[in-house]
XYZ file of C-alpha atoms in Angstrom:
357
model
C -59.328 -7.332 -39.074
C -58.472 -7.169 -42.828
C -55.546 -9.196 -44.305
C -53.577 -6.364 -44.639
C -53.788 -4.915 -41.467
C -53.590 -8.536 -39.757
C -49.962 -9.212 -42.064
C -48.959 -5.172 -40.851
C -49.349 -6.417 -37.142
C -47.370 -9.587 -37.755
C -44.386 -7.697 -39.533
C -44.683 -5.140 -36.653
C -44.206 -7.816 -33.965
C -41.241 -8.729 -35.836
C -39.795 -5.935 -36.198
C -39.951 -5.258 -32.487
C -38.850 -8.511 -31.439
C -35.335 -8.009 -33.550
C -35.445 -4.781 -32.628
C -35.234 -5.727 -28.659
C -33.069 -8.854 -29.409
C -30.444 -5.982 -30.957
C -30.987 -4.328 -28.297
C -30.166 -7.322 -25.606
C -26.853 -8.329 -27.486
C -25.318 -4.735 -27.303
C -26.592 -4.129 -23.811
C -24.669 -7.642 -23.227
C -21.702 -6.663 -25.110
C -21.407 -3.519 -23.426
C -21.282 -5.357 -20.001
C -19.338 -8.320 -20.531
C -16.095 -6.196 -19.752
C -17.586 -3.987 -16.746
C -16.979 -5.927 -13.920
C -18.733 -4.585 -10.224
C -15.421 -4.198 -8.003
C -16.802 -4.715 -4.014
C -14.677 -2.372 -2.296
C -12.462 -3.744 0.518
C -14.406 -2.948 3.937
C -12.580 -0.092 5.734
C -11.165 -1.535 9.295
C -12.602 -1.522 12.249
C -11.253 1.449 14.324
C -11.266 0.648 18.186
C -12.554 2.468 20.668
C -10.806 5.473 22.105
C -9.359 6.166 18.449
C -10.168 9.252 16.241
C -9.492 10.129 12.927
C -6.292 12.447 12.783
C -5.717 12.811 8.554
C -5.988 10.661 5.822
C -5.254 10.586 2.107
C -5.779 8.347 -1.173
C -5.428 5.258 0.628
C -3.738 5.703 4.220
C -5.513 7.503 7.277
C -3.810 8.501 10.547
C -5.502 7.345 14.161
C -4.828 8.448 17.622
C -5.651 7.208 20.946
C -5.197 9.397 23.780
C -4.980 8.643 27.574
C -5.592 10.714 30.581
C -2.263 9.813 32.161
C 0.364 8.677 29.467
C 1.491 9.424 25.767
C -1.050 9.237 23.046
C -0.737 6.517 20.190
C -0.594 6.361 16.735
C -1.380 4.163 13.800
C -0.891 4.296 10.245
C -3.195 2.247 8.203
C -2.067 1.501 4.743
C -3.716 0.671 1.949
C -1.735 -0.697 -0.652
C -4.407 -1.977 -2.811
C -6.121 1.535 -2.919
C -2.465 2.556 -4.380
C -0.614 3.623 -1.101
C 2.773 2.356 -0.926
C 5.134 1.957 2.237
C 9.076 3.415 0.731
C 12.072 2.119 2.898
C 14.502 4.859 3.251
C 18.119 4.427 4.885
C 20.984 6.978 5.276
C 24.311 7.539 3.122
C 26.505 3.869 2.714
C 29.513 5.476 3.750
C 31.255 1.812 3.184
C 29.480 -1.091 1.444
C 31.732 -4.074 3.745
C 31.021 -6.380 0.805
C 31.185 -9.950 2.132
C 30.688 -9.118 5.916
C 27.150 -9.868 6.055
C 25.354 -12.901 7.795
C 25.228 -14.476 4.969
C 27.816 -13.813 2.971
C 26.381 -10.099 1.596
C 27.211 -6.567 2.437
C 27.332 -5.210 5.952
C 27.476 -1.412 5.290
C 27.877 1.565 7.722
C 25.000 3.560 7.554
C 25.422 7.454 8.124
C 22.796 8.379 10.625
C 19.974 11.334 9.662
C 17.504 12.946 11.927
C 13.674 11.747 11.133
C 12.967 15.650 9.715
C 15.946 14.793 6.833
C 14.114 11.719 6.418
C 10.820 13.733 5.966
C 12.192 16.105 3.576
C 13.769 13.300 1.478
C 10.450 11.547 1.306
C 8.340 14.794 0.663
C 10.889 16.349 -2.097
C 10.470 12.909 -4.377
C 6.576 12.167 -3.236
C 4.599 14.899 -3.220
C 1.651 13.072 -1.771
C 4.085 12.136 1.000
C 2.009 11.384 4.428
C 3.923 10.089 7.382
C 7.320 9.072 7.868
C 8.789 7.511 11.429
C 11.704 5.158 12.760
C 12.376 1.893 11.104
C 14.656 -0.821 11.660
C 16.906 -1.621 14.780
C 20.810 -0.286 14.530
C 24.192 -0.593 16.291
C 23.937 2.329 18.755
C 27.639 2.365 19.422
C 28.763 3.100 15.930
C 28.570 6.687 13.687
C 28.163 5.435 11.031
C 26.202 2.666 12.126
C 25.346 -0.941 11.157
C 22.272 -2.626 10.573
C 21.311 -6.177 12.809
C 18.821 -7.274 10.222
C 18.386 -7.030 6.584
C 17.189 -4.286 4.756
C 16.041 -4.939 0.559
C 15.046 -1.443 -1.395
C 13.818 -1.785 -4.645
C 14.724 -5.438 -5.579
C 18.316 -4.531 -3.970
C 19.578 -6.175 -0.264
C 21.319 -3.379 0.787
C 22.455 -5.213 4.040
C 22.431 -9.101 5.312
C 22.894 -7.485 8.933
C 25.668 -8.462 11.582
C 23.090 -10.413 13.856
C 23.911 -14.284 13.890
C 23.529 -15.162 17.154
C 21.253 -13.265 18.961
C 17.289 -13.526 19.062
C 17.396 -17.236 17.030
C 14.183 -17.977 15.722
C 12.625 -14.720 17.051
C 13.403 -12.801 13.799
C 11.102 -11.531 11.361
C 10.809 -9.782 7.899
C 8.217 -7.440 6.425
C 8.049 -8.261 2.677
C 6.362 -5.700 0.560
C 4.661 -5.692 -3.029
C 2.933 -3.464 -4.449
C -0.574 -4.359 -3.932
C -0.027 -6.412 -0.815
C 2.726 -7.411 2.108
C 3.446 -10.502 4.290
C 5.455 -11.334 7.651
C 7.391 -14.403 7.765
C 10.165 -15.781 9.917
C 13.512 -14.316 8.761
C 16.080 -16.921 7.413
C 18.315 -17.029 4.479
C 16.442 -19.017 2.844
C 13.162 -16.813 2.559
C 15.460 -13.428 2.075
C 17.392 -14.715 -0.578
C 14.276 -16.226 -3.069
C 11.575 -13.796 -1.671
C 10.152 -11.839 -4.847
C 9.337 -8.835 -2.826
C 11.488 -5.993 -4.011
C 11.355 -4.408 -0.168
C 12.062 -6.090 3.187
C 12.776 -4.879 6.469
C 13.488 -7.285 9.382
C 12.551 -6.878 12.739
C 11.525 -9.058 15.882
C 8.548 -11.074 17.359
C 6.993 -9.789 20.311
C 8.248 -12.428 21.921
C 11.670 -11.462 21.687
C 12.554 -9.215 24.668
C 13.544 -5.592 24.101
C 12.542 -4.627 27.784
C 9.472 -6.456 27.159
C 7.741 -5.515 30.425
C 9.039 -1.838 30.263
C 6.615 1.221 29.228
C 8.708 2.879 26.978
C 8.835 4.141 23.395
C 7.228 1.784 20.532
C 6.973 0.820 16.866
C 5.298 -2.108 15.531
C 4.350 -2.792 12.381
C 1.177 -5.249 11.223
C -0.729 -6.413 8.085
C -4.127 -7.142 7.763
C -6.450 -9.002 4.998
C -9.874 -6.873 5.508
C -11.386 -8.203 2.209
C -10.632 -11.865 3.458
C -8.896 -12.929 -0.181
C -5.890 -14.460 1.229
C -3.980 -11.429 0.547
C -2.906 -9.111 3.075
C -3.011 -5.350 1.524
C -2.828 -3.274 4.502
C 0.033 -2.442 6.824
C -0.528 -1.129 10.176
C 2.088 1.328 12.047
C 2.251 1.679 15.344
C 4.008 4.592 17.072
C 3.928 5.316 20.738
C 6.333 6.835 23.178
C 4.974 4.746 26.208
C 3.885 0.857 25.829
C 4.907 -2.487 26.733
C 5.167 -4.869 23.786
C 2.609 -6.579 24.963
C 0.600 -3.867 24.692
C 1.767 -2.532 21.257
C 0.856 -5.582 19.325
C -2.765 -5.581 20.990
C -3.222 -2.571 19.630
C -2.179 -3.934 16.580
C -4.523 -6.590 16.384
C -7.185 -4.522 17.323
C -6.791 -2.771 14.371
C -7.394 -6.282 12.779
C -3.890 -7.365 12.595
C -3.218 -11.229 11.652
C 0.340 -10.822 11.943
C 2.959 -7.816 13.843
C 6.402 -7.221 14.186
C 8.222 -5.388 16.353
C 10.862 -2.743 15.415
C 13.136 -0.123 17.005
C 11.680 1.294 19.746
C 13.152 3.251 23.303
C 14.446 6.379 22.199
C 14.247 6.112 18.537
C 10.181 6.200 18.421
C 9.484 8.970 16.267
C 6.904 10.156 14.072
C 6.361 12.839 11.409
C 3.120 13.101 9.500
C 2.178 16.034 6.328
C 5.450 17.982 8.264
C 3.893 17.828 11.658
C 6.238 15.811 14.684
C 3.876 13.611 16.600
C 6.174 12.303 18.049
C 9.380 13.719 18.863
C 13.128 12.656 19.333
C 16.656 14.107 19.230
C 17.990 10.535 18.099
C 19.438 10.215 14.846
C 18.532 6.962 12.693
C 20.151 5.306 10.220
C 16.511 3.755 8.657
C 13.306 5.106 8.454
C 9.534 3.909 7.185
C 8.316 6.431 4.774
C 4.432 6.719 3.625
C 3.342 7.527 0.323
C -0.541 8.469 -0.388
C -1.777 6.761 -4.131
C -2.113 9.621 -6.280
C -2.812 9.951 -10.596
C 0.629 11.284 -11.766
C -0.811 11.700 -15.277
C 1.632 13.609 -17.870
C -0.583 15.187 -21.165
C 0.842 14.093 -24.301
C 2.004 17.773 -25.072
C 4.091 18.352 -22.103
C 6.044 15.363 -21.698
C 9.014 15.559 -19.875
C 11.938 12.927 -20.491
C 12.513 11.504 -16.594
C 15.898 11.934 -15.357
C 16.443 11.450 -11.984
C 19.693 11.531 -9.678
C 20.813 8.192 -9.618
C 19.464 4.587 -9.624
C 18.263 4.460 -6.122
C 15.688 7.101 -7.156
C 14.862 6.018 -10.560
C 14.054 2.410 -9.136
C 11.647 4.704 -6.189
C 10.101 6.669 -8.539
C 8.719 3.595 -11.209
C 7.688 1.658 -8.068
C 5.544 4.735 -7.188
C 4.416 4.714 -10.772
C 3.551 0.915 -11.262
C 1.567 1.315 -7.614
C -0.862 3.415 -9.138
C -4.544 2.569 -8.930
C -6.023 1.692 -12.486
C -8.961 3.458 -13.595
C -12.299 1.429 -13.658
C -15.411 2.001 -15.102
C -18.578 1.577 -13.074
C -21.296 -1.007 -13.245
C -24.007 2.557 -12.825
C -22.086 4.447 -15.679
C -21.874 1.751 -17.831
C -25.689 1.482 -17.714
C -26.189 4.944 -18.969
C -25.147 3.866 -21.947
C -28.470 1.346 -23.666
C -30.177 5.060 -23.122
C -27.938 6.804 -25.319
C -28.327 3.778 -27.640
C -32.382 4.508 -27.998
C -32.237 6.491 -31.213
C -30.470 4.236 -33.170
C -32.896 1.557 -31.927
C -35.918 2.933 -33.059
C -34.228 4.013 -36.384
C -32.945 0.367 -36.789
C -36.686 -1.081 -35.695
C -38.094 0.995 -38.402
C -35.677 0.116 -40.813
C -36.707 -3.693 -39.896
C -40.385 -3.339 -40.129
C -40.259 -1.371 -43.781
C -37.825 -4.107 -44.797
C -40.604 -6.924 -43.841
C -43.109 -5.304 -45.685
C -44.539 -2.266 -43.271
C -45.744 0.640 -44.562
C-alpha cells in the first residue's frame, strides 16, 4: 500500500471514529430527558365481574347473581387523570360555630341523585358516574351532615356526631394524583393537605351490619406498589351485608375501605343511565370525572368566568388533574435516523479537514 493511500485510510478511520463519537453524544443528549414511564398494572378484576364502560382513566364493573341485585364498582384512576368531585346540596344556613369542633354545622337542602347527575355532567363533560355519598340526618329537610365534608380546600361541615361510633370513624382524603383513609379526628381534619374529604365509617361500625340491604363503600388501592394509593374503588349494591361489601372491595385489591350511606340511599347513575335506582333525596353525592385534554388554541381563547367560587375552585382542580403529555422511549428513537444526513455531511467534512481527498 503506497504512503498516500496508507495516510488516506488513517484520516478515514478518523474521520469515522468522530463521526460516530458525534453521533453517540447527540443520541445521549437526546435521551437523557426521555424517561420509560412503566404503566401502573390494571387491577385484577374478580371473577363473576364484566366490563360495563370505561373512560380515560375509570371503568365500570358488574357482578350479577342468579337470585339477588347485581353490584357495581367504580375503579378510579387518579394518576391516569380521573378525579373523584364531592358534590353537596344548597347551604340553606351555614350554623357557624355549631360544629364538632368548633366549625360550621350547615343544613343541607336535599337533591335527587339525577340533579346531582346533571350538575356534574353540565360542568364535566367527560362526566362518568355519580351515586350517594356521605351519611345525613334523615329527620331534617334541610338536613345535617354527621361527619365532615372538605370541597376544594374548604370544610364545609365539622358534622354534629360527637358521641356516637368513637373510634369507628373514618375520612377519605383526596389529591389529585392519589387518596388515603385514615381514622377521623380533629387532629388529622384540621392539618390534612388534601383539599377534599368525606368521612364515613369502618366496617366495623354497625349500620345493620348483618342485614342484606342497600350498600356503598368506598376503597383505595396502590396497584403500582409505590407507597401511593391512586385508585379509589366504589362500591354500589342494593343488597349486601357489610361484611360482604368490603370483600368485594378488597377483591378488587383494596388495602383500605370505608363504609358510607347505605339502606335506602344506595344509588347509582353512570353516562345518564340509573343502575341503581332510588326515590330518596340526598343531601351529598360522589361524582366521577373521566381525565380528558381540555386544550384551548391560542386564537380562541376564552377569558373563564364561572358562577361563583365553588365552581371556579372545581373547575382548576379538574384542570391541574390533567395528565401531562410524555414523550416515548420508541419515538424518541426515531430521531438518530433523521439525524443520518447531517452525519455523513459532518463525517465528510472531518475527513477533508484531516487531509482526505
Amino acid at each position: 500500500m503506497s504512503h498516500h493511500a496508507l495516510k488516506t485510510n488513517q484520516h478515514f478511520c478518523l474521520g469515522l471514529k468522530w463521526s460516530i463519537g458525534i453521533l453517540g453524544l447527540l443520541l445521549l443528549i437526546w435521551l437523557l430527558p426521555v424517561t420509560a414511564h412503566a404503566q401502573t398494572p390494571p387491577p385484577k378484576v374478580p371473577e363473576g365481574f364484566d366490563l360495563l364502560a370505561e373512560a380515560g382513566g375509570v371503568s365500570l364493573y358488574r357482578k350479577d347473581y342468579a337470585d339477588g341485585a347485581p353490584d357495581f364498582v367504580q375503579v378510579v384512576r387518579l394518576d391516569e387523570g380521573a378525579a373523584l368531585r364531592l358534590l353537596y346540596g344548597p347551604i340553606r344556613e351555614a350554623r357557624p360555630g355549631k360544629g364538632v369542633h368548633g366549625g360550621y354545622d350547615p343544613r343541607i337542602g336535599l337533591k335527587s341523585l339525577e340533579q346531582f347527575w346533571q350538575e356534574l355532567s353540565s360542568t364535566y363533560p367527560n362526566a362518568f358516574c355519580v351515586s350517594n355519598g356521605q351519611f345525613f340526618y334523615m329527620r331534617e329537610n334541610p338536613t345535617r351532615l354527621p361527619f365532615p365534608l372538605k370541597v376544594d380546600g374548604h370544610i364545609v361541615s365539622d358534622g354534629y356526631a360527637r358521641q356516637e361510633f368513637v373510634g369507628q370513624k373514618l375520612m377519605l382524603e383526596i389529591w389529585a394524583d392519589r387518596a388515603d383513609i385514615v381514622e377521623l379526628t380533629q387532629e388529622a381534619l384540621y392539618t390534612s393537605t388534601a383539599p377534599n374529604i368525606v368521612a364515613g365509617l369502618s366496617e366495623e361500625a354497625n349500620k345493620r351490619a348483618r342485614q342484606y340491604t342497600g350498600r356503598t363503600f368506598a376503597g383505595i388501592a396502590d396497584y403500582d406498589q409505590n407507597g401511593n394509593f391512586e385508585t379509589i374503588l366504589i362500591l354500589n349494591t342494593r343488597v349486601a351485608r357489610q361484611v360482604d361489601a368490603a370483600d368485594t372491595l378488597r377483591s378488587f385489591g383494596a388495602a383500605k375501605v370505608m363504609m358510607l350511606d347505605g339502606g335506602g340511599s344506595t344509588q347509582l347513575i353512570c353516562q345518564g343511565v340509573s343502575y341503581v335506582s332510588s326515590d330518596r333525596l340526598i343531601p351529598q353525592a360522589l361524582g366521577v370525572v373521566a381525565a380528558t385534554q381540555m386544550p384551548t388554541p391560542p386564537e380562541k381563547k376564552v377569558p373563564m368566568v364561572f358562577n361563583d367560587e365553588r365552581e371556579t375552585a372545581q373547575r382548576v382542580a379538574l384542570l391541574q388533574a390533567q395528565p401531562q403529555t410524555r414523550i416515548s422511549l420508541s419515538y424518541a428513537l426515531w430521531v438518530p435516523l433523521a439525524m443520518l444526513p447531517g452525519v455523513a455531511l459532518l463525517f465528510w467534512f472531518v475527513w477533508r479537514i484531516q487531509g482526505g481527498i
